[in-house]
Amino acid sequence: MSKKEIFKYLIESNSSISIYQVVLAMLAALVLGLFMYFMYKKTYSGVVYSKGFNQTLVLLAVIVTMVMTIIGGSLALSLGMVGSLSVIRFRTAIKEPKDMAFLFWAIAIGLSCGAEMYVVAVVGSLVIGVVLLFFSRDAYDGNNYLIVVRGNGLDSEAIEKLIGENTRKWRVRMQNATGEHEEITYEAGLKMNNLSQFAKALKAIDGIEAVNVVTYTGEVVG
């Protein structure tokens, strides 16, 4: 087979795709993407929850499905798409290791739905969801918060006692000292609903000058 014949084969080797197939693939990717969105939010155990990243995962699943649908109908387009995607560089840092798994999950959903392998996409997503729920059983009770305490001569024992009374699990994330001032950052799963009251109780401890309680949304209380 000559080069001319090979080139002609690549150009003419197109398979027709119906609107029904496209809509079904996109809807399947969207539904599974929303399931992934729920699982990410439900099992997230970090400090700062990124709603934007979670929404991007859903969009990524749908976009990959669209790309797979395009290249699935033409061998020439598939080769051209590989060349185009090879020059893309992602510069956004992945802060949580588990986020990388969700990123690949979104891509897998897109690939499966784009190739019309819906059984693989559904069964695989359900298995991943069960595994995530299993590993998230020991997550903090309640919502996670970042508690930043600043002051002079901080009584860490009194601070940790108060935090311990309002949560089952907590840990020190960072401790800084600049001159006479100190700053301690805690991560805790607070069970109480009145965050302002908790912040005031912390501020009442001797030596504390400022208290910030940061939720996942970036909201500061106190």
mmCIF file of the C-alpha atoms, coordinates in Angstrom:
data_MODEL
# 
_entry.id   MODEL 
# 
loop_
_atom_site.group_PDB 
_atom_site.id 
_atom_site.type_symbol 
_atom_site.label_atom_id 
_atom_site.label_alt_id 
_atom_site.label_comp_id 
_atom_site.label_asym_id 
_atom_site.label_entity_id 
_atom_site.label_seq_id 
_atom_site.pdbx_PDB_ins_code 
_atom_site.Cartn_x 
_atom_site.Cartn_y 
_atom_site.Cartn_z 
_atom_site.occupancy 
_atom_site.B_iso_or_equiv 
_atom_site.pdbx_formal_charge 
_atom_site.auth_seq_id 
_atom_site.auth_comp_id 
_atom_site.auth_asym_id 
_atom_site.auth_atom_id 
_atom_site.pdbx_PDB_model_num 
ATOM 1   C CA . MET A 1 1   ? 0.000   0.000  0.000  1.00 0.00 ? 1   MET A CA 1 
ATOM 2   C CA . SER A 1 2   ? 1.504   3.322  -1.101 1.00 0.00 ? 2   SER A CA 1 
ATOM 3   C CA . LYS A 1 3   ? 1.615   6.521  0.935  1.00 0.00 ? 3   LYS A CA 1 
ATOM 4   C CA . LYS A 1 4   ? -1.068  8.028  -1.280 1.00 0.00 ? 4   LYS A CA 1 
ATOM 5   C CA . GLU A 1 5   ? -3.398  5.098  -0.649 1.00 0.00 ? 5   GLU A CA 1 
ATOM 6   C CA . ILE A 1 6   ? -2.750  5.270  3.097  1.00 0.00 ? 6   ILE A CA 1 
ATOM 7   C CA . PHE A 1 7   ? -3.513  8.990  3.148  1.00 0.00 ? 7   PHE A CA 1 
ATOM 8   C CA . LYS A 1 8   ? -6.696  8.420  1.136  1.00 0.00 ? 8   LYS A CA 1 
ATOM 9   C CA . TYR A 1 9   ? -7.767  5.695  3.558  1.00 0.00 ? 9   TYR A CA 1 
ATOM 10  C CA . LEU A 1 10  ? -7.262  7.982  6.551  1.00 0.00 ? 10  LEU A CA 1 
ATOM 11  C CA . ILE A 1 11  ? -9.341  10.729 4.951  1.00 0.00 ? 11  ILE A CA 1 
ATOM 12  C CA . GLU A 1 12  ? -12.191 8.479  3.851  1.00 0.00 ? 12  GLU A CA 1 
ATOM 13  C CA . SER A 1 13  ? -12.354 6.227  6.928  1.00 0.00 ? 13  SER A CA 1 
ATOM 14  C CA . ASN A 1 14  ? -15.172 8.102  8.617  1.00 0.00 ? 14  ASN A CA 1 
ATOM 15  C CA . SER A 1 15  ? -18.032 6.484  10.515 1.00 0.00 ? 15  SER A CA 1 
ATOM 16  C CA . SER A 1 16  ? -21.357 8.244  10.869 1.00 0.00 ? 16  SER A CA 1 
ATOM 17  C CA . ILE A 1 17  ? -22.529 9.159  14.369 1.00 0.00 ? 17  ILE A CA 1 
ATOM 18  C CA . SER A 1 18  ? -26.189 9.791  15.059 1.00 0.00 ? 18  SER A CA 1 
ATOM 19  C CA . ILE A 1 19  ? -27.518 12.602 17.225 1.00 0.00 ? 19  ILE A CA 1 
ATOM 20  C CA . TYR A 1 20  ? -28.985 9.975  19.550 1.00 0.00 ? 20  TYR A CA 1 
ATOM 21  C CA . GLN A 1 21  ? -25.530 8.508  20.186 1.00 0.00 ? 21  GLN A CA 1 
ATOM 22  C CA . VAL A 1 22  ? -24.054 11.939 20.893 1.00 0.00 ? 22  VAL A CA 1 
ATOM 23  C CA . VAL A 1 23  ? -26.842 12.959 23.280 1.00 0.00 ? 23  VAL A CA 1 
ATOM 24  C CA . LEU A 1 24  ? -26.737 9.623  25.109 1.00 0.00 ? 24  LEU A CA 1 
ATOM 25  C CA . ALA A 1 25  ? -22.968 9.801  25.569 1.00 0.00 ? 25  ALA A CA 1 
ATOM 26  C CA . MET A 1 26  ? -23.076 13.397 26.816 1.00 0.00 ? 26  MET A CA 1 
ATOM 27  C CA . LEU A 1 27  ? -25.951 12.720 29.234 1.00 0.00 ? 27  LEU A CA 1 
ATOM 28  C CA . ALA A 1 28  ? -24.226 9.616  30.598 1.00 0.00 ? 28  ALA A CA 1 
ATOM 29  C CA . ALA A 1 29  ? -21.026 11.594 31.166 1.00 0.00 ? 29  ALA A CA 1 
ATOM 30  C CA . LEU A 1 30  ? -22.979 14.392 32.858 1.00 0.00 ? 30  LEU A CA 1 
ATOM 31  C CA . VAL A 1 31  ? -24.841 12.033 35.209 1.00 0.00 ? 31  VAL A CA 1 
ATOM 32  C CA . LEU A 1 32  ? -21.679 10.157 36.178 1.00 0.00 ? 32  LEU A CA 1 
ATOM 33  C CA . GLY A 1 33  ? -19.847 13.469 36.496 1.00 0.00 ? 33  GLY A CA 1 
ATOM 34  C CA . LEU A 1 34  ? -22.471 14.715 38.954 1.00 0.00 ? 34  LEU A CA 1 
ATOM 35  C CA . PHE A 1 35  ? -22.112 11.456 40.890 1.00 0.00 ? 35  PHE A CA 1 
ATOM 36  C CA . MET A 1 36  ? -18.368 12.078 41.016 1.00 0.00 ? 36  MET A CA 1 
ATOM 37  C CA . TYR A 1 37  ? -19.062 15.680 42.136 1.00 0.00 ? 37  TYR A CA 1 
ATOM 38  C CA . PHE A 1 38  ? -21.146 14.391 45.049 1.00 0.00 ? 38  PHE A CA 1 
ATOM 39  C CA . MET A 1 39  ? -18.521 11.803 46.026 1.00 0.00 ? 39  MET A CA 1 
ATOM 40  C CA . TYR A 1 40  ? -15.721 14.384 45.969 1.00 0.00 ? 40  TYR A CA 1 
ATOM 41  C CA . LYS A 1 41  ? -17.685 16.740 48.217 1.00 0.00 ? 41  LYS A CA 1 
ATOM 42  C CA . LYS A 1 42  ? -18.853 13.919 50.491 1.00 0.00 ? 42  LYS A CA 1 
ATOM 43  C CA . THR A 1 43  ? -15.445 12.311 51.027 1.00 0.00 ? 43  THR A CA 1 
ATOM 44  C CA . TYR A 1 44  ? -13.198 15.400 50.976 1.00 0.00 ? 44  TYR A CA 1 
ATOM 45  C CA . SER A 1 45  ? -10.955 15.401 54.050 1.00 0.00 ? 45  SER A CA 1 
ATOM 46  C CA . GLY A 1 46  ? -8.603  18.309 53.371 1.00 0.00 ? 46  GLY A CA 1 
ATOM 47  C CA . VAL A 1 47  ? -8.683  21.797 54.833 1.00 0.00 ? 47  VAL A CA 1 
ATOM 48  C CA . VAL A 1 48  ? -9.734  24.030 51.942 1.00 0.00 ? 48  VAL A CA 1 
ATOM 49  C CA . TYR A 1 49  ? -12.481 22.538 49.762 1.00 0.00 ? 49  TYR A CA 1 
ATOM 50  C CA . SER A 1 50  ? -12.326 23.840 46.190 1.00 0.00 ? 50  SER A CA 1 
ATOM 51  C CA . LYS A 1 51  ? -15.786 23.986 44.640 1.00 0.00 ? 51  LYS A CA 1 
ATOM 52  C CA . GLY A 1 52  ? -14.251 25.235 41.408 1.00 0.00 ? 52  GLY A CA 1 
ATOM 53  C CA . PHE A 1 53  ? -12.019 22.165 41.101 1.00 0.00 ? 53  PHE A CA 1 
ATOM 54  C CA . ASN A 1 54  ? -14.992 19.906 41.773 1.00 0.00 ? 54  ASN A CA 1 
ATOM 55  C CA . GLN A 1 55  ? -17.035 21.622 39.067 1.00 0.00 ? 55  GLN A CA 1 
ATOM 56  C CA . THR A 1 56  ? -14.079 21.337 36.695 1.00 0.00 ? 56  THR A CA 1 
ATOM 57  C CA . LEU A 1 57  ? -14.111 17.558 37.145 1.00 0.00 ? 57  LEU A CA 1 
ATOM 58  C CA . VAL A 1 58  ? -17.699 17.402 35.869 1.00 0.00 ? 58  VAL A CA 1 
ATOM 59  C CA . LEU A 1 59  ? -16.849 19.602 32.894 1.00 0.00 ? 59  LEU A CA 1 
ATOM 60  C CA . LEU A 1 60  ? -13.752 17.516 32.174 1.00 0.00 ? 60  LEU A CA 1 
ATOM 61  C CA . ALA A 1 61  ? -15.805 14.313 31.981 1.00 0.00 ? 61  ALA A CA 1 
ATOM 62  C CA . VAL A 1 62  ? -18.207 15.904 29.486 1.00 0.00 ? 62  VAL A CA 1 
ATOM 63  C CA . ILE A 1 63  ? -15.416 17.507 27.441 1.00 0.00 ? 63  ILE A CA 1 
ATOM 64  C CA . VAL A 1 64  ? -13.442 14.253 27.155 1.00 0.00 ? 64  VAL A CA 1 
ATOM 65  C CA . THR A 1 65  ? -16.648 12.537 26.029 1.00 0.00 ? 65  THR A CA 1 
ATOM 66  C CA . MET A 1 66  ? -17.069 15.168 23.329 1.00 0.00 ? 66  MET A CA 1 
ATOM 67  C CA . VAL A 1 67  ? -13.455 14.708 22.200 1.00 0.00 ? 67  VAL A CA 1 
ATOM 68  C CA . MET A 1 68  ? -13.855 10.925 22.102 1.00 0.00 ? 68  MET A CA 1 
ATOM 69  C CA . THR A 1 69  ? -17.033 11.279 20.055 1.00 0.00 ? 69  THR A CA 1 
ATOM 70  C CA . ILE A 1 70  ? -15.206 13.474 17.549 1.00 0.00 ? 70  ILE A CA 1 
ATOM 71  C CA . ILE A 1 71  ? -12.148 11.283 17.106 1.00 0.00 ? 71  ILE A CA 1 
ATOM 72  C CA . GLY A 1 72  ? -14.206 8.102  17.181 1.00 0.00 ? 72  GLY A CA 1 
ATOM 73  C CA . GLY A 1 73  ? -15.769 8.962  13.853 1.00 0.00 ? 73  GLY A CA 1 
ATOM 74  C CA . SER A 1 74  ? -12.541 9.659  11.984 1.00 0.00 ? 74  SER A CA 1 
ATOM 75  C CA . LEU A 1 75  ? -9.144  7.997  12.143 1.00 0.00 ? 75  LEU A CA 1 
ATOM 76  C CA . ALA A 1 76  ? -7.496  11.070 10.629 1.00 0.00 ? 76  ALA A CA 1 
ATOM 77  C CA . LEU A 1 77  ? -9.027  13.329 13.280 1.00 0.00 ? 77  LEU A CA 1 
ATOM 78  C CA . SER A 1 78  ? -7.895  10.980 16.028 1.00 0.00 ? 78  SER A CA 1 
ATOM 79  C CA . LEU A 1 79  ? -4.284  11.183 14.863 1.00 0.00 ? 79  LEU A CA 1 
ATOM 80  C CA . GLY A 1 80  ? -4.504  14.958 14.546 1.00 0.00 ? 80  GLY A CA 1 
ATOM 81  C CA . MET A 1 81  ? -6.071  15.263 17.999 1.00 0.00 ? 81  MET A CA 1 
ATOM 82  C CA . VAL A 1 82  ? -3.238  13.250 19.557 1.00 0.00 ? 82  VAL A CA 1 
ATOM 83  C CA . GLY A 1 83  ? -0.728  15.650 18.037 1.00 0.00 ? 83  GLY A CA 1 
ATOM 84  C CA . SER A 1 84  ? -2.667  18.686 19.244 1.00 0.00 ? 84  SER A CA 1 
ATOM 85  C CA . LEU A 1 85  ? -3.103  17.432 22.799 1.00 0.00 ? 85  LEU A CA 1 
ATOM 86  C CA . SER A 1 86  ? 0.576   16.508 23.070 1.00 0.00 ? 86  SER A CA 1 
ATOM 87  C CA . VAL A 1 87  ? 1.565   20.192 23.168 1.00 0.00 ? 87  VAL A CA 1 
ATOM 88  C CA . ILE A 1 88  ? -0.792  21.073 26.047 1.00 0.00 ? 88  ILE A CA 1 
ATOM 89  C CA . ARG A 1 89  ? 0.897   21.755 29.384 1.00 0.00 ? 89  ARG A CA 1 
ATOM 90  C CA . PHE A 1 90  ? -1.022  21.821 32.656 1.00 0.00 ? 90  PHE A CA 1 
ATOM 91  C CA . ARG A 1 91  ? 0.486   24.256 35.150 1.00 0.00 ? 91  ARG A CA 1 
ATOM 92  C CA . THR A 1 92  ? -2.125  24.035 37.932 1.00 0.00 ? 92  THR A CA 1 
ATOM 93  C CA . ALA A 1 93  ? -0.624  22.299 40.960 1.00 0.00 ? 93  ALA A CA 1 
ATOM 94  C CA . ILE A 1 94  ? -2.553  19.394 42.478 1.00 0.00 ? 94  ILE A CA 1 
ATOM 95  C CA . LYS A 1 95  ? -2.418  20.046 46.231 1.00 0.00 ? 95  LYS A CA 1 
ATOM 96  C CA . GLU A 1 96  ? -4.187  16.895 47.453 1.00 0.00 ? 96  GLU A CA 1 
ATOM 97  C CA . PRO A 1 97  ? -2.948  13.472 46.238 1.00 0.00 ? 97  PRO A CA 1 
ATOM 98  C CA . LYS A 1 98  ? -6.540  12.205 46.087 1.00 0.00 ? 98  LYS A CA 1 
ATOM 99  C CA . ASP A 1 99  ? -7.403  15.010 43.653 1.00 0.00 ? 99  ASP A CA 1 
ATOM 100 C CA . MET A 1 100 ? -5.200  13.300 41.073 1.00 0.00 ? 100 MET A CA 1 
ATOM 101 C CA . ALA A 1 101 ? -7.315  10.141 41.371 1.00 0.00 ? 101 ALA A CA 1 
ATOM 102 C CA . PHE A 1 102 ? -10.485 12.180 40.818 1.00 0.00 ? 102 PHE A CA 1 
ATOM 103 C CA . LEU A 1 103 ? -8.866  13.794 37.790 1.00 0.00 ? 103 LEU A CA 1 
ATOM 104 C CA . PHE A 1 104 ? -8.183  10.396 36.232 1.00 0.00 ? 104 PHE A CA 1 
ATOM 105 C CA . TRP A 1 105 ? -11.681 9.278  37.217 1.00 0.00 ? 105 TRP A CA 1 
ATOM 106 C CA . ALA A 1 106 ? -13.159 12.178 35.255 1.00 0.00 ? 106 ALA A CA 1 
ATOM 107 C CA . ILE A 1 107 ? -11.011 11.283 32.243 1.00 0.00 ? 107 ILE A CA 1 
ATOM 108 C CA . ALA A 1 108 ? -12.019 7.608  32.526 1.00 0.00 ? 108 ALA A CA 1 
ATOM 109 C CA . ILE A 1 109 ? -15.708 8.584  32.552 1.00 0.00 ? 109 ILE A CA 1 
ATOM 110 C CA . GLY A 1 110 ? -15.194 10.669 29.437 1.00 0.00 ? 110 GLY A CA 1 
ATOM 111 C CA . LEU A 1 111 ? -13.277 7.924  27.633 1.00 0.00 ? 111 LEU A CA 1 
ATOM 112 C CA . SER A 1 112 ? -15.824 5.240  28.535 1.00 0.00 ? 112 SER A CA 1 
ATOM 113 C CA . CYS A 1 113 ? -18.879 7.294  27.599 1.00 0.00 ? 113 CYS A CA 1 
ATOM 114 C CA . GLY A 1 114 ? -17.233 8.565  24.428 1.00 0.00 ? 114 GLY A CA 1 
ATOM 115 C CA . ALA A 1 115 ? -16.501 4.976  23.396 1.00 0.00 ? 115 ALA A CA 1 
ATOM 116 C CA . GLU A 1 116 ? -20.100 3.999  24.328 1.00 0.00 ? 116 GLU A CA 1 
ATOM 117 C CA . MET A 1 117 ? -18.846 1.587  27.002 1.00 0.00 ? 117 MET A CA 1 
ATOM 118 C CA . TYR A 1 118 ? -21.515 2.621  29.484 1.00 0.00 ? 118 TYR A CA 1 
ATOM 119 C CA . VAL A 1 119 ? -21.342 -0.568 31.554 1.00 0.00 ? 119 VAL A CA 1 
ATOM 120 C CA . VAL A 1 120 ? -17.664 0.036  32.268 1.00 0.00 ? 120 VAL A CA 1 
ATOM 121 C CA . ALA A 1 121 ? -18.351 3.672  33.173 1.00 0.00 ? 121 ALA A CA 1 
ATOM 122 C CA . VAL A 1 122 ? -21.257 2.890  35.522 1.00 0.00 ? 122 VAL A CA 1 
ATOM 123 C CA . VAL A 1 123 ? -19.770 -0.173 37.226 1.00 0.00 ? 123 VAL A CA 1 
ATOM 124 C CA . GLY A 1 124 ? -16.370 1.474  37.567 1.00 0.00 ? 124 GLY A CA 1 
ATOM 125 C CA . SER A 1 125 ? -17.865 4.638  39.075 1.00 0.00 ? 125 SER A CA 1 
ATOM 126 C CA . LEU A 1 126 ? -19.933 2.634  41.568 1.00 0.00 ? 126 LEU A CA 1 
ATOM 127 C CA . VAL A 1 127 ? -16.893 0.617  42.653 1.00 0.00 ? 127 VAL A CA 1 
ATOM 128 C CA . ILE A 1 128 ? -14.820 3.786  43.070 1.00 0.00 ? 128 ILE A CA 1 
ATOM 129 C CA . GLY A 1 129 ? -17.649 5.375  45.070 1.00 0.00 ? 129 GLY A CA 1 
ATOM 130 C CA . VAL A 1 130 ? -17.827 2.407  47.449 1.00 0.00 ? 130 VAL A CA 1 
ATOM 131 C CA . VAL A 1 131 ? -14.047 2.462  47.942 1.00 0.00 ? 131 VAL A CA 1 
ATOM 132 C CA . LEU A 1 132 ? -14.106 6.208  48.668 1.00 0.00 ? 132 LEU A CA 1 
ATOM 133 C CA . LEU A 1 133 ? -16.883 5.821  51.237 1.00 0.00 ? 133 LEU A CA 1 
ATOM 134 C CA . PHE A 1 134 ? -14.960 2.987  52.888 1.00 0.00 ? 134 PHE A CA 1 
ATOM 135 C CA . PHE A 1 135 ? -11.780 5.037  53.220 1.00 0.00 ? 135 PHE A CA 1 
ATOM 136 C CA . SER A 1 136 ? -13.648 8.129  54.403 1.00 0.00 ? 136 SER A CA 1 
ATOM 137 C CA . ARG A 1 137 ? -15.230 6.405  57.408 1.00 0.00 ? 137 ARG A CA 1 
ATOM 138 C CA . ASP A 1 138 ? -12.559 7.732  59.739 1.00 0.00 ? 138 ASP A CA 1 
ATOM 139 C CA . ALA A 1 139 ? -12.949 11.327 58.533 1.00 0.00 ? 139 ALA A CA 1 
ATOM 140 C CA . TYR A 1 140 ? -13.487 14.076 61.057 1.00 0.00 ? 140 TYR A CA 1 
ATOM 141 C CA . ASP A 1 141 ? -16.960 14.372 62.567 1.00 0.00 ? 141 ASP A CA 1 
ATOM 142 C CA . GLY A 1 142 ? -18.808 17.488 61.491 1.00 0.00 ? 142 GLY A CA 1 
ATOM 143 C CA . ASN A 1 143 ? -17.189 20.038 59.198 1.00 0.00 ? 143 ASN A CA 1 
ATOM 144 C CA . ASN A 1 144 ? -13.473 20.653 59.006 1.00 0.00 ? 144 ASN A CA 1 
ATOM 145 C CA . TYR A 1 145 ? -12.181 24.068 60.005 1.00 0.00 ? 145 TYR A CA 1 
ATOM 146 C CA . LEU A 1 146 ? -8.858  25.815 60.025 1.00 0.00 ? 146 LEU A CA 1 
ATOM 147 C CA . ILE A 1 147 ? -8.408  27.561 63.380 1.00 0.00 ? 147 ILE A CA 1 
ATOM 148 C CA . VAL A 1 148 ? -5.732  30.274 63.432 1.00 0.00 ? 148 VAL A CA 1 
ATOM 149 C CA . VAL A 1 149 ? -4.780  31.634 66.863 1.00 0.00 ? 149 VAL A CA 1 
ATOM 150 C CA . ARG A 1 150 ? -2.460  34.657 67.256 1.00 0.00 ? 150 ARG A CA 1 
ATOM 151 C CA . GLY A 1 151 ? -1.122  36.274 70.385 1.00 0.00 ? 151 GLY A CA 1 
ATOM 152 C CA . ASN A 1 152 ? 1.675   36.675 72.899 1.00 0.00 ? 152 ASN A CA 1 
ATOM 153 C CA . GLY A 1 153 ? 2.540   33.881 75.317 1.00 0.00 ? 153 GLY A CA 1 
ATOM 154 C CA . LEU A 1 154 ? -0.133  31.503 74.047 1.00 0.00 ? 154 LEU A CA 1 
ATOM 155 C CA . ASP A 1 155 ? -1.355  28.831 76.449 1.00 0.00 ? 155 ASP A CA 1 
ATOM 156 C CA . SER A 1 156 ? -1.420  25.890 74.057 1.00 0.00 ? 156 SER A CA 1 
ATOM 157 C CA . GLU A 1 157 ? -2.764  23.511 76.705 1.00 0.00 ? 157 GLU A CA 1 
ATOM 158 C CA . ALA A 1 158 ? -5.832  25.667 77.361 1.00 0.00 ? 158 ALA A CA 1 
ATOM 159 C CA . ILE A 1 159 ? -6.398  26.173 73.634 1.00 0.00 ? 159 ILE A CA 1 
ATOM 160 C CA . GLU A 1 160 ? -6.139  22.478 72.844 1.00 0.00 ? 160 GLU A CA 1 
ATOM 161 C CA . LYS A 1 161 ? -8.386  21.602 75.783 1.00 0.00 ? 161 LYS A CA 1 
ATOM 162 C CA . LEU A 1 162 ? -11.139 23.871 74.438 1.00 0.00 ? 162 LEU A CA 1 
ATOM 163 C CA . ILE A 1 163 ? -10.722 22.500 70.920 1.00 0.00 ? 163 ILE A CA 1 
ATOM 164 C CA . GLY A 1 164 ? -10.792 18.949 72.273 1.00 0.00 ? 164 GLY A CA 1 
ATOM 165 C CA . GLU A 1 165 ? -14.087 19.620 74.042 1.00 0.00 ? 165 GLU A CA 1 
ATOM 166 C CA . ASN A 1 166 ? -15.723 20.545 70.736 1.00 0.00 ? 166 ASN A CA 1 
ATOM 167 C CA . THR A 1 167 ? -14.288 17.877 68.453 1.00 0.00 ? 167 THR A CA 1 
ATOM 168 C CA . ARG A 1 168 ? -13.174 14.269 68.514 1.00 0.00 ? 168 ARG A CA 1 
ATOM 169 C CA . LYS A 1 169 ? -10.176 14.771 66.257 1.00 0.00 ? 169 LYS A CA 1 
ATOM 170 C CA . TRP A 1 170 ? -7.840  17.677 65.753 1.00 0.00 ? 170 TRP A CA 1 
ATOM 171 C CA . ARG A 1 171 ? -4.209  18.323 64.899 1.00 0.00 ? 171 ARG A CA 1 
ATOM 172 C CA . VAL A 1 172 ? -1.673  21.115 64.754 1.00 0.00 ? 172 VAL A CA 1 
ATOM 173 C CA . ARG A 1 173 ? -1.017  22.141 61.159 1.00 0.00 ? 173 ARG A CA 1 
ATOM 174 C CA . MET A 1 174 ? 1.491   24.950 61.688 1.00 0.00 ? 174 MET A CA 1 
ATOM 175 C CA . GLN A 1 175 ? 3.172   26.899 64.487 1.00 0.00 ? 175 GLN A CA 1 
ATOM 176 C CA . ASN A 1 176 ? 5.097   30.146 63.943 1.00 0.00 ? 176 ASN A CA 1 
ATOM 177 C CA . ALA A 1 177 ? 6.862   32.529 66.302 1.00 0.00 ? 177 ALA A CA 1 
ATOM 178 C CA . THR A 1 178 ? 7.922   36.058 65.284 1.00 0.00 ? 178 THR A CA 1 
ATOM 179 C CA . GLY A 1 179 ? 9.534   38.068 68.043 1.00 0.00 ? 179 GLY A CA 1 
ATOM 180 C CA . GLU A 1 180 ? 7.099   38.136 70.940 1.00 0.00 ? 180 GLU A CA 1 
ATOM 181 C CA . HIS A 1 181 ? 4.110   37.042 68.868 1.00 0.00 ? 181 HIS A CA 1 
ATOM 182 C CA . GLU A 1 182 ? 3.038   33.476 68.151 1.00 0.00 ? 182 GLU A CA 1 
ATOM 183 C CA . GLU A 1 183 ? 0.656   31.922 65.664 1.00 0.00 ? 183 GLU A CA 1 
ATOM 184 C CA . ILE A 1 184 ? -0.733  28.392 65.864 1.00 0.00 ? 184 ILE A CA 1 
ATOM 185 C CA . THR A 1 185 ? -2.905  26.817 63.178 1.00 0.00 ? 185 THR A CA 1 
ATOM 186 C CA . TYR A 1 186 ? -5.153  23.864 64.030 1.00 0.00 ? 186 TYR A CA 1 
ATOM 187 C CA . GLU A 1 187 ? -7.268  21.622 61.845 1.00 0.00 ? 187 GLU A CA 1 
ATOM 188 C CA . ALA A 1 188 ? -10.364 20.293 63.583 1.00 0.00 ? 188 ALA A CA 1 
ATOM 189 C CA . GLY A 1 189 ? -13.770 18.834 62.859 1.00 0.00 ? 189 GLY A CA 1 
ATOM 190 C CA . LEU A 1 190 ? -15.928 21.048 65.050 1.00 0.00 ? 190 LEU A CA 1 
ATOM 191 C CA . LYS A 1 191 ? -19.280 19.655 66.180 1.00 0.00 ? 191 LYS A CA 1 
ATOM 192 C CA . MET A 1 192 ? -20.786 22.915 67.419 1.00 0.00 ? 192 MET A CA 1 
ATOM 193 C CA . ASN A 1 193 ? -22.888 25.120 65.143 1.00 0.00 ? 193 ASN A CA 1 
ATOM 194 C CA . ASN A 1 194 ? -22.216 28.496 66.781 1.00 0.00 ? 194 ASN A CA 1 
ATOM 195 C CA . LEU A 1 195 ? -18.772 29.316 65.417 1.00 0.00 ? 195 LEU A CA 1 
ATOM 196 C CA . SER A 1 196 ? -18.843 32.883 66.726 1.00 0.00 ? 196 SER A CA 1 
ATOM 197 C CA . GLN A 1 197 ? -19.354 31.597 70.252 1.00 0.00 ? 197 GLN A CA 1 
ATOM 198 C CA . PHE A 1 198 ? -16.468 29.181 69.833 1.00 0.00 ? 198 PHE A CA 1 
ATOM 199 C CA . ALA A 1 199 ? -14.209 31.957 68.502 1.00 0.00 ? 199 ALA A CA 1 
ATOM 200 C CA . LYS A 1 200 ? -15.115 34.196 71.464 1.00 0.00 ? 200 LYS A CA 1 
ATOM 201 C CA . ALA A 1 201 ? -14.379 31.361 73.905 1.00 0.00 ? 201 ALA A CA 1 
ATOM 202 C CA . LEU A 1 202 ? -10.947 30.957 72.359 1.00 0.00 ? 202 LEU A CA 1 
ATOM 203 C CA . LYS A 1 203 ? -10.268 34.688 72.414 1.00 0.00 ? 203 LYS A CA 1 
ATOM 204 C CA . ALA A 1 204 ? -11.098 34.772 76.132 1.00 0.00 ? 204 ALA A CA 1 
ATOM 205 C CA . ILE A 1 205 ? -8.021  32.654 76.871 1.00 0.00 ? 205 ILE A CA 1 
ATOM 206 C CA . ASP A 1 206 ? -5.126  34.693 78.248 1.00 0.00 ? 206 ASP A CA 1 
ATOM 207 C CA . GLY A 1 207 ? -2.535  35.740 75.685 1.00 0.00 ? 207 GLY A CA 1 
ATOM 208 C CA . ILE A 1 208 ? -4.769  35.399 72.623 1.00 0.00 ? 208 ILE A CA 1 
ATOM 209 C CA . GLU A 1 209 ? -5.145  38.577 70.582 1.00 0.00 ? 209 GLU A CA 1 
ATOM 210 C CA . ALA A 1 210 ? -6.930  37.287 67.460 1.00 0.00 ? 210 ALA A CA 1 
ATOM 211 C CA . VAL A 1 211 ? -8.803  34.150 66.426 1.00 0.00 ? 211 VAL A CA 1 
ATOM 212 C CA . ASN A 1 212 ? -9.814  33.165 62.896 1.00 0.00 ? 212 ASN A CA 1 
ATOM 213 C CA . VAL A 1 213 ? -11.996 30.141 62.144 1.00 0.00 ? 213 VAL A CA 1 
ATOM 214 C CA . VAL A 1 214 ? -11.837 29.422 58.428 1.00 0.00 ? 214 VAL A CA 1 
ATOM 215 C CA . THR A 1 215 ? -14.377 27.136 56.783 1.00 0.00 ? 215 THR A CA 1 
ATOM 216 C CA . TYR A 1 216 ? -14.064 25.341 53.430 1.00 0.00 ? 216 TYR A CA 1 
ATOM 217 C CA . THR A 1 217 ? -15.651 28.252 51.624 1.00 0.00 ? 217 THR A CA 1 
ATOM 218 C CA . GLY A 1 218 ? -12.977 30.637 52.873 1.00 0.00 ? 218 GLY A CA 1 
ATOM 219 C CA . GLU A 1 219 ? -15.401 32.407 55.222 1.00 0.00 ? 219 GLU A CA 1 
ATOM 220 C CA . VAL A 1 220 ? -13.719 33.852 58.315 1.00 0.00 ? 220 VAL A CA 1 
ATOM 221 C CA . VAL A 1 221 ? -15.513 33.900 61.667 1.00 0.00 ? 221 VAL A CA 1 
ATOM 222 C CA . GLY A 1 222 ? -14.209 35.883 64.639 1.00 0.00 ? 222 GLY A CA 1 
# 
